[in-house]
mmCIF file of N, CA, C and O in Angstrom:
data_model
loop_
_atom_site.group_PDB
_atom_site.id
_atom_site.type_symbol
_atom_site.label_atom_id
_atom_site.label_comp_id
_atom_site.label_asym_id
_atom_site.label_seq_id
_atom_site.Cartn_x
_atom_site.Cartn_y
_atom_site.Cartn_z
ATOM 1 N N UNK A 1 -4.328 -24.274 1.487
ATOM 2 C CA UNK A 1 -3.600 -24.405 0.276
ATOM 3 C C UNK A 1 -4.551 -24.272 -0.887
ATOM 4 O O UNK A 1 -5.717 -24.555 -0.825
ATOM 5 N N UNK A 2 -4.010 -23.783 -2.033
ATOM 6 C CA UNK A 2 -4.809 -23.660 -3.201
ATOM 7 C C UNK A 2 -4.560 -24.870 -4.118
ATOM 8 O O UNK A 2 -3.923 -25.810 -3.742
ATOM 9 N N UNK A 3 -5.133 -24.775 -5.328
ATOM 10 C CA UNK A 3 -5.073 -25.972 -6.217
ATOM 11 C C UNK A 3 -3.632 -26.311 -6.642
ATOM 12 O O UNK A 3 -3.383 -27.439 -7.050
ATOM 13 N N UNK A 4 -2.685 -25.389 -6.479
ATOM 14 C CA UNK A 4 -1.290 -25.693 -6.805
ATOM 15 C C UNK A 4 -0.442 -26.052 -5.556
ATOM 16 O O UNK A 4 0.783 -26.105 -5.597
ATOM 17 N N UNK A 5 -1.135 -26.331 -4.466
ATOM 18 C CA UNK A 5 -0.511 -26.677 -3.198
ATOM 19 C C UNK A 5 0.469 -25.592 -2.695
ATOM 20 O O UNK A 5 1.462 -25.890 -2.132
ATOM 21 N N UNK A 6 0.134 -24.375 -2.970
ATOM 22 C CA UNK A 6 0.937 -23.189 -2.503
ATOM 23 C C UNK A 6 0.169 -22.544 -1.366
ATOM 24 O O UNK A 6 -0.994 -22.162 -1.556
ATOM 25 N N UNK A 7 0.766 -22.486 -0.199
ATOM 26 C CA UNK A 7 0.128 -21.852 0.909
ATOM 27 C C UNK A 7 0.354 -20.341 0.890
ATOM 28 O O UNK A 7 1.439 -19.855 0.920
ATOM 29 N N UNK A 8 -0.725 -19.567 0.694
ATOM 30 C CA UNK A 8 -0.681 -18.154 0.661
ATOM 31 C C UNK A 8 -0.797 -17.610 2.073
ATOM 32 O O UNK A 8 -1.747 -17.958 2.770
ATOM 33 N N UNK A 9 0.173 -16.800 2.523
ATOM 34 C CA UNK A 9 0.145 -16.299 3.883
ATOM 35 C C UNK A 9 -0.161 -14.789 3.958
ATOM 36 O O UNK A 9 -0.653 -14.339 4.957
ATOM 37 N N UNK A 10 0.091 -14.093 2.857
ATOM 38 C CA UNK A 10 -0.097 -12.700 2.834
ATOM 39 C C UNK A 10 -0.472 -12.199 1.461
ATOM 40 O O UNK A 10 0.082 -12.686 0.454
ATOM 41 N N UNK A 11 -1.425 -11.264 1.385
ATOM 42 C CA UNK A 11 -1.746 -10.600 0.104
ATOM 43 C C UNK A 11 -1.546 -9.110 0.347
ATOM 44 O O UNK A 11 -2.108 -8.510 1.276
ATOM 45 N N UNK A 12 -0.723 -8.469 -0.490
ATOM 46 C CA UNK A 12 -0.486 -7.052 -0.413
ATOM 47 C C UNK A 12 -1.221 -6.439 -1.571
ATOM 48 O O UNK A 12 -1.018 -6.787 -2.743
ATOM 49 N N UNK A 13 -2.095 -5.447 -1.317
ATOM 50 C CA UNK A 13 -2.943 -4.879 -2.285
ATOM 51 C C UNK A 13 -2.579 -3.426 -2.534
ATOM 52 O O UNK A 13 -2.548 -2.602 -1.588
ATOM 53 N N UNK A 14 -2.305 -3.080 -3.784
ATOM 54 C CA UNK A 14 -2.210 -1.677 -4.234
ATOM 55 C C UNK A 14 -3.623 -1.096 -4.185
ATOM 56 O O UNK A 14 -4.626 -1.907 -4.206
ATOM 57 N N UNK A 15 -3.779 0.145 -4.060
ATOM 58 C CA UNK A 15 -5.130 0.757 -3.932
ATOM 59 C C UNK A 15 -5.607 1.372 -5.228
ATOM 60 O O UNK A 15 -6.493 0.876 -5.837
ATOM 61 N N UNK A 16 -4.959 2.422 -5.668
ATOM 62 C CA UNK A 16 -5.460 3.184 -6.826
ATOM 63 C C UNK A 16 -5.227 2.410 -8.107
ATOM 64 O O UNK A 16 -4.114 1.985 -8.423
ATOM 65 N N UNK A 17 -6.296 2.123 -8.844
ATOM 66 C CA UNK A 17 -6.226 1.365 -10.081
ATOM 67 C C UNK A 17 -6.183 -0.130 -9.880
ATOM 68 O O UNK A 17 -6.102 -0.875 -10.846
ATOM 69 N N UNK A 18 -6.231 -0.558 -8.648
ATOM 70 C CA UNK A 18 -6.244 -2.026 -8.384
ATOM 71 C C UNK A 18 -7.379 -2.392 -7.462
ATOM 72 O O UNK A 18 -8.362 -2.940 -7.897
ATOM 73 N N UNK A 19 -7.241 -2.091 -6.167
ATOM 74 C CA UNK A 19 -8.331 -2.338 -5.185
ATOM 75 C C UNK A 19 -9.507 -1.442 -5.406
ATOM 76 O O UNK A 19 -10.629 -1.909 -5.334
ATOM 77 N N UNK A 20 -9.234 -0.172 -5.690
ATOM 78 C CA UNK A 20 -10.326 0.793 -5.783
ATOM 79 C C UNK A 20 -10.810 0.977 -7.235
ATOM 80 O O UNK A 20 -10.045 0.975 -8.151
ATOM 81 N N UNK A 21 -12.126 1.169 -7.316
ATOM 82 C CA UNK A 21 -12.697 1.484 -8.642
ATOM 83 C C UNK A 21 -12.484 2.990 -8.906
ATOM 84 O O UNK A 21 -11.940 3.694 -8.082
ATOM 85 N N UNK A 22 -12.881 3.406 -10.111
ATOM 86 C CA UNK A 22 -12.682 4.820 -10.462
ATOM 87 C C UNK A 22 -13.345 5.800 -9.476
ATOM 88 O O UNK A 22 -12.882 6.971 -9.351
ATOM 89 N N UNK A 23 -14.407 5.338 -8.843
ATOM 90 C CA UNK A 23 -15.088 6.241 -7.884
ATOM 91 C C UNK A 23 -14.498 6.148 -6.477
ATOM 92 O O UNK A 23 -15.089 6.636 -5.532
ATOM 93 N N UNK A 24 -13.321 5.551 -6.340
ATOM 94 C CA UNK A 24 -12.588 5.416 -5.096
ATOM 95 C C UNK A 24 -13.250 4.482 -4.076
ATOM 96 O O UNK A 24 -12.944 4.507 -2.891
ATOM 97 N N UNK A 25 -14.137 3.627 -4.598
ATOM 98 C CA UNK A 25 -14.830 2.641 -3.745
ATOM 99 C C UNK A 25 -14.262 1.271 -3.981
ATOM 100 O O UNK A 25 -13.767 0.990 -5.067
ATOM 101 N N UNK A 26 -14.402 0.373 -2.979
ATOM 102 C CA UNK A 26 -13.969 -1.012 -3.099
ATOM 103 C C UNK A 26 -15.192 -1.804 -3.603
ATOM 104 O O UNK A 26 -16.245 -1.682 -3.048
ATOM 105 N N UNK A 27 -14.968 -2.553 -4.698
ATOM 106 C CA UNK A 27 -16.093 -3.311 -5.230
ATOM 107 C C UNK A 27 -16.528 -4.382 -4.267
ATOM 108 O O UNK A 27 -15.771 -4.817 -3.416
ATOM 109 N N UNK A 28 -17.785 -4.793 -4.391
ATOM 110 C CA UNK A 28 -18.308 -5.953 -3.563
ATOM 111 C C UNK A 28 -17.466 -7.192 -3.791
ATOM 112 O O UNK A 28 -17.212 -7.935 -2.829
ATOM 113 N N UNK A 29 -17.070 -7.469 -5.040
ATOM 114 C CA UNK A 29 -16.281 -8.649 -5.320
ATOM 115 C C UNK A 29 -14.937 -8.555 -4.579
ATOM 116 O O UNK A 29 -14.486 -9.600 -4.019
ATOM 117 N N UNK A 30 -14.298 -7.444 -4.547
ATOM 118 C CA UNK A 30 -13.058 -7.303 -3.788
ATOM 119 C C UNK A 30 -13.287 -7.461 -2.261
ATOM 120 O O UNK A 30 -12.480 -8.120 -1.582
ATOM 121 N N UNK A 31 -14.378 -6.847 -1.789
ATOM 122 C CA UNK A 31 -14.644 -6.988 -0.350
ATOM 123 C C UNK A 31 -14.823 -8.479 0.045
ATOM 124 O O UNK A 31 -14.307 -8.937 1.035
ATOM 125 N N UNK A 32 -15.543 -9.178 -0.830
ATOM 126 C CA UNK A 32 -15.791 -10.624 -0.585
ATOM 127 C C UNK A 32 -14.497 -11.444 -0.625
ATOM 128 O O UNK A 32 -14.257 -12.261 0.192
ATOM 129 N N UNK A 33 -13.683 -11.137 -1.610
ATOM 130 C CA UNK A 33 -12.390 -11.872 -1.788
ATOM 131 C C UNK A 33 -11.520 -11.578 -0.578
ATOM 132 O O UNK A 33 -10.810 -12.531 -0.069
ATOM 133 N N UNK A 34 -11.469 -10.369 -0.054
ATOM 134 C CA UNK A 34 -10.643 -10.016 1.146
ATOM 135 C C UNK A 34 -11.208 -10.742 2.321
ATOM 136 O O UNK A 34 -10.471 -11.348 3.114
ATOM 137 N N UNK A 35 -12.548 -10.798 2.477
ATOM 138 C CA UNK A 35 -13.170 -11.456 3.609
ATOM 139 C C UNK A 35 -12.786 -12.953 3.581
ATOM 140 O O UNK A 35 -12.432 -13.518 4.616
ATOM 141 N N UNK A 36 -12.918 -13.563 2.435
ATOM 142 C CA UNK A 36 -12.585 -14.999 2.293
ATOM 143 C C UNK A 36 -11.112 -15.294 2.607
ATOM 144 O O UNK A 36 -10.783 -16.279 3.307
ATOM 145 N N UNK A 37 -10.238 -14.441 2.143
ATOM 146 C CA UNK A 37 -8.807 -14.618 2.422
ATOM 147 C C UNK A 37 -8.541 -14.525 3.932
ATOM 148 O O UNK A 37 -7.879 -15.354 4.488
ATOM 149 N N UNK A 38 -9.150 -13.527 4.583
ATOM 150 C CA UNK A 38 -8.932 -13.377 6.085
ATOM 151 C C UNK A 38 -9.500 -14.576 6.787
ATOM 152 O O UNK A 38 -8.872 -15.033 7.737
ATOM 153 N N UNK A 39 -10.623 -15.117 6.349
ATOM 154 C CA UNK A 39 -11.200 -16.284 6.987
ATOM 155 C C UNK A 39 -10.313 -17.526 6.854
ATOM 156 O O UNK A 39 -10.365 -18.401 7.698
ATOM 157 N N UNK A 40 -9.459 -17.556 5.850
ATOM 158 C CA UNK A 40 -8.543 -18.600 5.668
ATOM 159 C C UNK A 40 -7.181 -18.394 6.368
ATOM 160 O O UNK A 40 -6.242 -19.132 6.222
ATOM 161 N N UNK A 41 -7.150 -17.272 7.135
ATOM 162 C CA UNK A 41 -5.924 -16.944 7.888
ATOM 163 C C UNK A 41 -4.879 -16.173 7.103
ATOM 164 O O UNK A 41 -3.740 -16.026 7.565
ATOM 165 N N UNK A 42 -5.240 -15.717 5.946
ATOM 166 C CA UNK A 42 -4.284 -14.912 5.154
ATOM 167 C C UNK A 42 -4.286 -13.458 5.619
ATOM 168 O O UNK A 42 -5.345 -12.883 5.868
ATOM 169 N N UNK A 43 -3.083 -12.903 5.832
ATOM 170 C CA UNK A 43 -2.957 -11.514 6.220
ATOM 171 C C UNK A 43 -3.183 -10.695 4.937
ATOM 172 O O UNK A 43 -2.585 -10.959 3.892
ATOM 173 N N UNK A 44 -4.019 -9.641 5.010
ATOM 174 C CA UNK A 44 -4.254 -8.777 3.887
ATOM 175 C C UNK A 44 -3.673 -7.391 4.287
ATOM 176 O O UNK A 44 -4.040 -6.835 5.340
ATOM 177 N N UNK A 45 -2.810 -6.875 3.446
ATOM 178 C CA UNK A 45 -2.036 -5.688 3.695
ATOM 179 C C UNK A 45 -2.344 -4.657 2.564
ATOM 180 O O UNK A 45 -2.249 -5.034 1.426
ATOM 181 N N UNK A 46 -2.597 -3.405 2.931
ATOM 182 C CA UNK A 46 -2.636 -2.351 1.908
ATOM 183 C C UNK A 46 -1.177 -1.883 1.659
ATOM 184 O O UNK A 46 -0.451 -1.615 2.645
ATOM 185 N N UNK A 47 -0.790 -1.832 0.445
ATOM 186 C CA UNK A 47 0.576 -1.372 0.047
ATOM 187 C C UNK A 47 0.372 -0.344 -1.032
ATOM 188 O O UNK A 47 0.025 -0.662 -2.143
ATOM 189 N N UNK A 48 0.607 0.929 -0.723
ATOM 190 C CA UNK A 48 0.159 1.972 -1.580
ATOM 191 C C UNK A 48 1.112 3.173 -1.593
ATOM 192 O O UNK A 48 1.990 3.304 -0.743
ATOM 193 N N UNK A 49 0.966 3.994 -2.598
ATOM 194 C CA UNK A 49 1.698 5.293 -2.648
ATOM 195 C C UNK A 49 1.044 6.310 -1.795
ATOM 196 O O UNK A 49 1.652 7.333 -1.515
ATOM 197 N N UNK A 50 -0.126 5.998 -1.270
ATOM 198 C CA UNK A 50 -0.830 6.962 -0.431
ATOM 199 C C UNK A 50 -0.188 7.089 0.973
ATOM 200 O O UNK A 50 0.556 6.216 1.353
ATOM 201 N N UNK A 51 -0.523 8.124 1.691
ATOM 202 C CA UNK A 51 -0.064 8.329 3.028
ATOM 203 C C UNK A 51 -0.981 7.556 3.955
ATOM 204 O O UNK A 51 -2.087 7.087 3.573
ATOM 205 N N UNK A 52 -0.592 7.460 5.239
ATOM 206 C CA UNK A 52 -1.436 6.787 6.223
ATOM 207 C C UNK A 52 -2.796 7.470 6.298
ATOM 208 O O UNK A 52 -3.822 6.788 6.353
ATOM 209 N N UNK A 53 -2.829 8.794 6.269
ATOM 210 C CA UNK A 53 -4.091 9.539 6.391
ATOM 211 C C UNK A 53 -5.082 9.236 5.294
ATOM 212 O O UNK A 53 -6.285 9.294 5.495
ATOM 213 N N UNK A 54 -4.577 8.896 4.127
ATOM 214 C CA UNK A 54 -5.506 8.680 2.992
ATOM 215 C C UNK A 54 -5.805 7.175 2.725
ATOM 216 O O UNK A 54 -6.519 6.888 1.768
ATOM 217 N N UNK A 55 -5.226 6.315 3.525
ATOM 218 C CA UNK A 55 -5.550 4.870 3.357
ATOM 219 C C UNK A 55 -6.106 4.188 4.577
ATOM 220 O O UNK A 55 -6.684 3.143 4.523
ATOM 221 N N UNK A 56 -5.871 4.790 5.767
ATOM 222 C CA UNK A 56 -6.328 4.167 7.028
ATOM 223 C C UNK A 56 -7.811 3.885 7.097
ATOM 224 O O UNK A 56 -8.198 2.796 7.579
ATOM 225 N N UNK A 57 -8.636 4.799 6.634
ATOM 226 C CA UNK A 57 -10.091 4.599 6.635
ATOM 227 C C UNK A 57 -10.480 3.351 5.825
ATOM 228 O O UNK A 57 -11.407 2.633 6.186
ATOM 229 N N UNK A 58 -9.789 3.101 4.712
ATOM 230 C CA UNK A 58 -10.078 1.897 3.919
ATOM 231 C C UNK A 58 -9.732 0.658 4.713
ATOM 232 O O UNK A 58 -10.465 -0.352 4.700
ATOM 233 N N UNK A 59 -8.598 0.682 5.421
ATOM 234 C CA UNK A 59 -8.231 -0.464 6.230
ATOM 235 C C UNK A 59 -9.240 -0.752 7.323
ATOM 236 O O UNK A 59 -9.606 -1.921 7.539
ATOM 237 N N UNK A 60 -9.763 0.301 7.913
ATOM 238 C CA UNK A 60 -10.811 0.135 8.936
ATOM 239 C C UNK A 60 -12.059 -0.436 8.322
ATOM 240 O O UNK A 60 -12.631 -1.422 8.856
ATOM 241 N N UNK A 61 -12.487 0.108 7.194
ATOM 242 C CA UNK A 61 -13.728 -0.338 6.560
ATOM 243 C C UNK A 61 -13.622 -1.789 6.105
ATOM 244 O O UNK A 61 -14.632 -2.538 6.104
ATOM 245 N N UNK A 62 -12.410 -2.216 5.750
ATOM 246 C CA UNK A 62 -12.226 -3.647 5.299
ATOM 247 C C UNK A 62 -11.898 -4.545 6.480
ATOM 248 O O UNK A 62 -11.617 -5.706 6.291
ATOM 249 N N UNK A 63 -11.871 -3.941 7.685
ATOM 250 C CA UNK A 63 -11.554 -4.704 8.891
ATOM 251 C C UNK A 63 -10.182 -5.398 8.852
ATOM 252 O O UNK A 63 -10.048 -6.561 9.223
ATOM 253 N N UNK A 64 -9.204 -4.679 8.280
ATOM 254 C CA UNK A 64 -7.865 -5.233 8.209
ATOM 255 C C UNK A 64 -7.176 -5.008 9.549
ATOM 256 O O UNK A 64 -7.196 -3.930 10.114
ATOM 257 N N UNK A 65 -6.534 -6.031 10.016
ATOM 258 C CA UNK A 65 -5.769 -5.936 11.273
ATOM 259 C C UNK A 65 -4.369 -6.336 11.023
ATOM 260 O O UNK A 65 -3.899 -7.332 11.531
ATOM 261 N N UNK A 66 -3.714 -5.610 10.196
ATOM 262 C CA UNK A 66 -2.331 -5.939 9.779
ATOM 263 C C UNK A 66 -1.619 -4.607 9.501
ATOM 264 O O UNK A 66 -2.186 -3.533 9.673
ATOM 265 N N UNK A 67 -0.449 -4.732 9.020
ATOM 266 C CA UNK A 67 0.389 -3.568 8.695
ATOM 267 C C UNK A 67 -0.171 -2.830 7.493
ATOM 268 O O UNK A 67 -0.926 -3.326 6.683
ATOM 269 N N UNK A 68 0.208 -1.575 7.396
ATOM 270 C CA UNK A 68 -0.047 -0.735 6.246
ATOM 271 C C UNK A 68 1.318 -0.276 5.701
ATOM 272 O O UNK A 68 2.176 0.227 6.472
ATOM 273 N N UNK A 69 1.523 -0.504 4.411
ATOM 274 C CA UNK A 69 2.741 -0.064 3.765
ATOM 275 C C UNK A 69 2.337 1.137 2.932
ATOM 276 O O UNK A 69 1.548 1.050 2.011
ATOM 277 N N UNK A 70 2.930 2.295 3.285
ATOM 278 C CA UNK A 70 2.438 3.538 2.714
ATOM 279 C C UNK A 70 3.593 4.309 2.054
ATOM 280 O O UNK A 70 4.756 3.918 2.126
ATOM 281 N N UNK A 71 3.283 5.344 1.353
ATOM 282 C CA UNK A 71 4.192 6.282 0.686
ATOM 283 C C UNK A 71 5.206 5.476 -0.144
ATOM 284 O O UNK A 71 6.417 5.605 -0.003
ATOM 285 N N UNK A 72 4.640 4.604 -0.982
ATOM 286 C CA UNK A 72 5.461 3.795 -1.922
ATOM 287 C C UNK A 72 6.460 2.942 -1.166
ATOM 288 O O UNK A 72 7.549 2.712 -1.672
ATOM 289 N N UNK A 73 6.159 2.426 -0.030
ATOM 290 C CA UNK A 73 7.016 1.576 0.723
ATOM 291 C C UNK A 73 7.946 2.262 1.701
ATOM 292 O O UNK A 73 8.707 1.583 2.375
ATOM 293 N N UNK A 74 7.918 3.583 1.757
ATOM 294 C CA UNK A 74 8.860 4.276 2.618
ATOM 295 C C UNK A 74 8.431 4.331 4.073
ATOM 296 O O UNK A 74 9.206 4.666 4.949
ATOM 297 N N UNK A 75 7.187 3.969 4.333
ATOM 298 C CA UNK A 75 6.650 3.939 5.750
ATOM 299 C C UNK A 75 5.897 2.605 5.926
ATOM 300 O O UNK A 75 5.120 2.159 5.082
ATOM 301 N N UNK A 76 6.100 2.009 7.110
ATOM 302 C CA UNK A 76 5.311 0.858 7.490
ATOM 303 C C UNK A 76 4.728 1.122 8.849
ATOM 304 O O UNK A 76 5.431 1.551 9.782
ATOM 305 N N UNK A 77 3.429 0.898 8.961
ATOM 306 C CA UNK A 77 2.637 1.193 10.174
ATOM 307 C C UNK A 77 2.038 -0.087 10.681
ATOM 308 O O UNK A 77 1.631 -0.957 9.869
ATOM 309 N N UNK A 78 1.981 -0.285 11.991
ATOM 310 C CA UNK A 78 1.351 -1.475 12.529
ATOM 311 C C UNK A 78 -0.161 -1.262 12.637
ATOM 312 O O UNK A 78 -0.698 -0.180 12.245
ATOM 313 N N UNK A 79 -0.803 -2.319 13.122
ATOM 314 C CA UNK A 79 -2.295 -2.253 13.152
ATOM 315 C C UNK A 79 -2.867 -1.208 14.106
ATOM 316 O O UNK A 79 -4.027 -0.847 14.030
ATOM 317 N N UNK A 80 -2.019 -0.624 14.964
ATOM 318 C CA UNK A 80 -2.442 0.423 15.880
ATOM 319 C C UNK A 80 -1.986 1.840 15.400
ATOM 320 O O UNK A 80 -1.942 2.777 16.175
ATOM 321 N N UNK A 81 -1.519 1.899 14.146
ATOM 322 C CA UNK A 81 -1.038 3.130 13.542
ATOM 323 C C UNK A 81 0.243 3.672 14.187
ATOM 324 O O UNK A 81 0.454 4.884 14.213
ATOM 325 N N UNK A 82 1.042 2.765 14.709
ATOM 326 C CA UNK A 82 2.389 3.157 15.214
ATOM 327 C C UNK A 82 3.372 2.938 14.046
ATOM 328 O O UNK A 82 3.373 1.925 13.406
ATOM 329 N N UNK A 83 4.222 3.938 13.898
ATOM 330 C CA UNK A 83 5.228 3.837 12.827
ATOM 331 C C UNK A 83 6.271 2.772 13.202
ATOM 332 O O UNK A 83 6.835 2.799 14.275
ATOM 333 N N UNK A 84 6.435 1.758 12.308
ATOM 334 C CA UNK A 84 7.390 0.689 12.525
ATOM 335 C C UNK A 84 8.685 1.031 11.860
ATOM 336 O O UNK A 84 9.753 0.823 12.429
ATOM 337 N N UNK A 85 8.597 1.533 10.616
ATOM 338 C CA UNK A 85 9.852 1.897 9.909
ATOM 339 C C UNK A 85 9.591 3.020 8.924
ATOM 340 O O UNK A 85 8.501 3.053 8.354
ATOM 341 N N UNK A 86 10.556 3.882 8.790
ATOM 342 C CA UNK A 86 10.526 4.968 7.796
ATOM 343 C C UNK A 86 11.847 5.051 7.120
ATOM 344 O O UNK A 86 12.858 5.095 7.796
ATOM 345 N N UNK A 87 11.849 5.035 5.762
ATOM 346 C CA UNK A 87 13.065 5.173 5.034
ATOM 347 C C UNK A 87 13.011 6.519 4.283
ATOM 348 O O UNK A 87 12.071 6.782 3.517
ATOM 349 N N UNK A 88 13.925 7.363 4.569
ATOM 350 C CA UNK A 88 13.950 8.677 3.976
ATOM 351 C C UNK A 88 15.146 8.779 3.015
ATOM 352 O O UNK A 88 16.245 8.328 3.332
ATOM 353 N N UNK A 89 14.887 9.267 1.793
ATOM 354 C CA UNK A 89 15.932 9.446 0.832
ATOM 355 C C UNK A 89 16.847 10.604 1.191
ATOM 356 O O UNK A 89 16.340 11.649 1.690
ATOM 357 N N UNK A 90 18.115 10.467 0.905
ATOM 358 C CA UNK A 90 19.038 11.554 1.191
ATOM 359 C C UNK A 90 18.787 12.666 0.182
ATOM 360 O O UNK A 90 18.481 12.424 -1.023
ATOM 361 N N UNK A 91 18.952 13.950 0.618
ATOM 362 C CA UNK A 91 18.712 15.092 -0.274
ATOM 363 C C UNK A 91 19.465 15.027 -1.601
ATOM 364 O O UNK A 91 18.928 15.396 -2.636
ATOM 365 N N UNK A 92 20.692 14.507 -1.532
ATOM 366 C CA UNK A 92 21.527 14.442 -2.759
ATOM 367 C C UNK A 92 20.869 13.512 -3.850
ATOM 368 O O UNK A 92 20.900 13.801 -5.016
ATOM 369 N N UNK A 93 20.277 12.485 -3.333
ATOM 370 C CA UNK A 93 19.604 11.556 -4.282
ATOM 371 C C UNK A 93 18.352 12.180 -4.863
ATOM 372 O O UNK A 93 18.077 12.021 -6.073
ATOM 373 N N UNK A 94 17.648 12.909 -4.063
ATOM 374 C CA UNK A 94 16.450 13.597 -4.544
ATOM 375 C C UNK A 94 16.844 14.684 -5.622
ATOM 376 O O UNK A 94 16.212 14.771 -6.646
ATOM 377 N N UNK A 95 17.916 15.392 -5.330
ATOM 378 C CA UNK A 95 18.415 16.423 -6.294
ATOM 379 C C UNK A 95 18.838 15.712 -7.583
ATOM 380 O O UNK A 95 18.587 16.289 -8.641
ATOM 381 N N UNK A 96 19.519 14.600 -7.503
ATOM 382 C CA UNK A 96 19.928 13.839 -8.677
ATOM 383 C C UNK A 96 18.720 13.406 -9.477
ATOM 384 O O UNK A 96 18.667 13.576 -10.696
ATOM 385 N N UNK A 97 17.665 12.875 -8.838
ATOM 386 C CA UNK A 97 16.451 12.497 -9.609
ATOM 387 C C UNK A 97 15.762 13.678 -10.184
ATOM 388 O O UNK A 97 15.275 13.614 -11.309
ATOM 389 N N UNK A 98 15.646 14.798 -9.435
ATOM 390 C CA UNK A 98 15.055 15.992 -9.975
ATOM 391 C C UNK A 98 15.778 16.482 -11.188
ATOM 392 O O UNK A 98 15.179 16.895 -12.154
ATOM 393 N N UNK A 99 17.107 16.473 -11.189
ATOM 394 C CA UNK A 99 17.893 16.880 -12.340
ATOM 395 C C UNK A 99 17.631 15.993 -13.540
ATOM 396 O O UNK A 99 17.487 16.484 -14.642
ATOM 397 N N UNK A 100 17.491 14.695 -13.333
ATOM 398 C CA UNK A 100 17.160 13.774 -14.461
ATOM 399 C C UNK A 100 15.767 14.013 -14.959
ATOM 400 O O UNK A 100 15.530 13.966 -16.183
ATOM 401 N N UNK A 101 14.819 14.333 -14.067
ATOM 402 C CA UNK A 101 13.432 14.577 -14.510
ATOM 403 C C UNK A 101 13.388 15.812 -15.357
ATOM 404 O O UNK A 101 12.732 15.847 -16.380
ATOM 405 N N UNK A 102 14.182 16.851 -15.041
ATOM 406 C CA UNK A 102 14.201 18.045 -15.848
ATOM 407 C C UNK A 102 14.912 17.787 -17.137
ATOM 408 O O UNK A 102 14.477 18.262 -18.194
ATOM 409 N N UNK A 103 16.065 17.110 -17.057
ATOM 410 C CA UNK A 103 16.853 16.832 -18.272
ATOM 411 C C UNK A 103 16.050 16.046 -19.302
ATOM 412 O O UNK A 103 16.085 16.289 -20.498
ATOM 413 N N UNK A 104 15.289 15.027 -18.862
ATOM 414 C CA UNK A 104 14.570 14.154 -19.753
ATOM 415 C C UNK A 104 13.075 14.490 -19.868
ATOM 416 O O UNK A 104 12.304 13.757 -20.491
ATOM 417 N N UNK A 105 12.702 15.648 -19.330
ATOM 418 C CA UNK A 105 11.346 16.190 -19.387
ATOM 419 C C UNK A 105 10.308 15.109 -19.044
ATOM 420 O O UNK A 105 9.489 14.693 -19.827
ATOM 421 N N UNK A 106 10.401 14.662 -17.834
ATOM 422 C CA UNK A 106 9.509 13.646 -17.347
ATOM 423 C C UNK A 106 8.897 14.022 -16.010
ATOM 424 O O UNK A 106 9.402 14.950 -15.351
ATOM 425 N N UNK A 107 7.829 13.369 -15.597
ATOM 426 C CA UNK A 107 7.201 13.687 -14.337
ATOM 427 C C UNK A 107 8.063 13.220 -13.166
ATOM 428 O O UNK A 107 8.788 12.233 -13.266
ATOM 429 N N UNK A 108 7.941 13.933 -12.115
ATOM 430 C CA UNK A 108 8.689 13.611 -10.859
ATOM 431 C C UNK A 108 7.801 13.876 -9.711
ATOM 432 O O UNK A 108 7.202 14.910 -9.534
ATOM 433 N N UNK A 109 7.702 12.876 -8.801
ATOM 434 C CA UNK A 109 6.876 13.032 -7.608
ATOM 435 C C UNK A 109 7.707 12.441 -6.470
ATOM 436 O O UNK A 109 8.193 11.292 -6.563
ATOM 437 N N UNK A 110 7.813 13.224 -5.438
ATOM 438 C CA UNK A 110 8.574 12.705 -4.225
ATOM 439 C C UNK A 110 7.976 13.303 -3.004
ATOM 440 O O UNK A 110 7.430 14.387 -3.030
#
């Protein structure tokens, strides 16, 4: 428990702009905080817009033995890189979003 008597069981970390520095490295302070959390029994999960291929090596380097939430939450992988769940958007919804992106001249990534 922490000073507010709240038991933390899981920490989900975004990667780009949060866990990673501008040079795509994990700071020593973040490494230490992750290590301390794991020692307290807290599950540490990477939750990122990245694909499995571009985040798995970080999970290994940080010795994470938990799920990976990838592609902005549309895929969940277990600690053995087995796909647990994948949510795929229907083509009609993607077309609708693409149309809005063009109409309002905004960025679109899918």
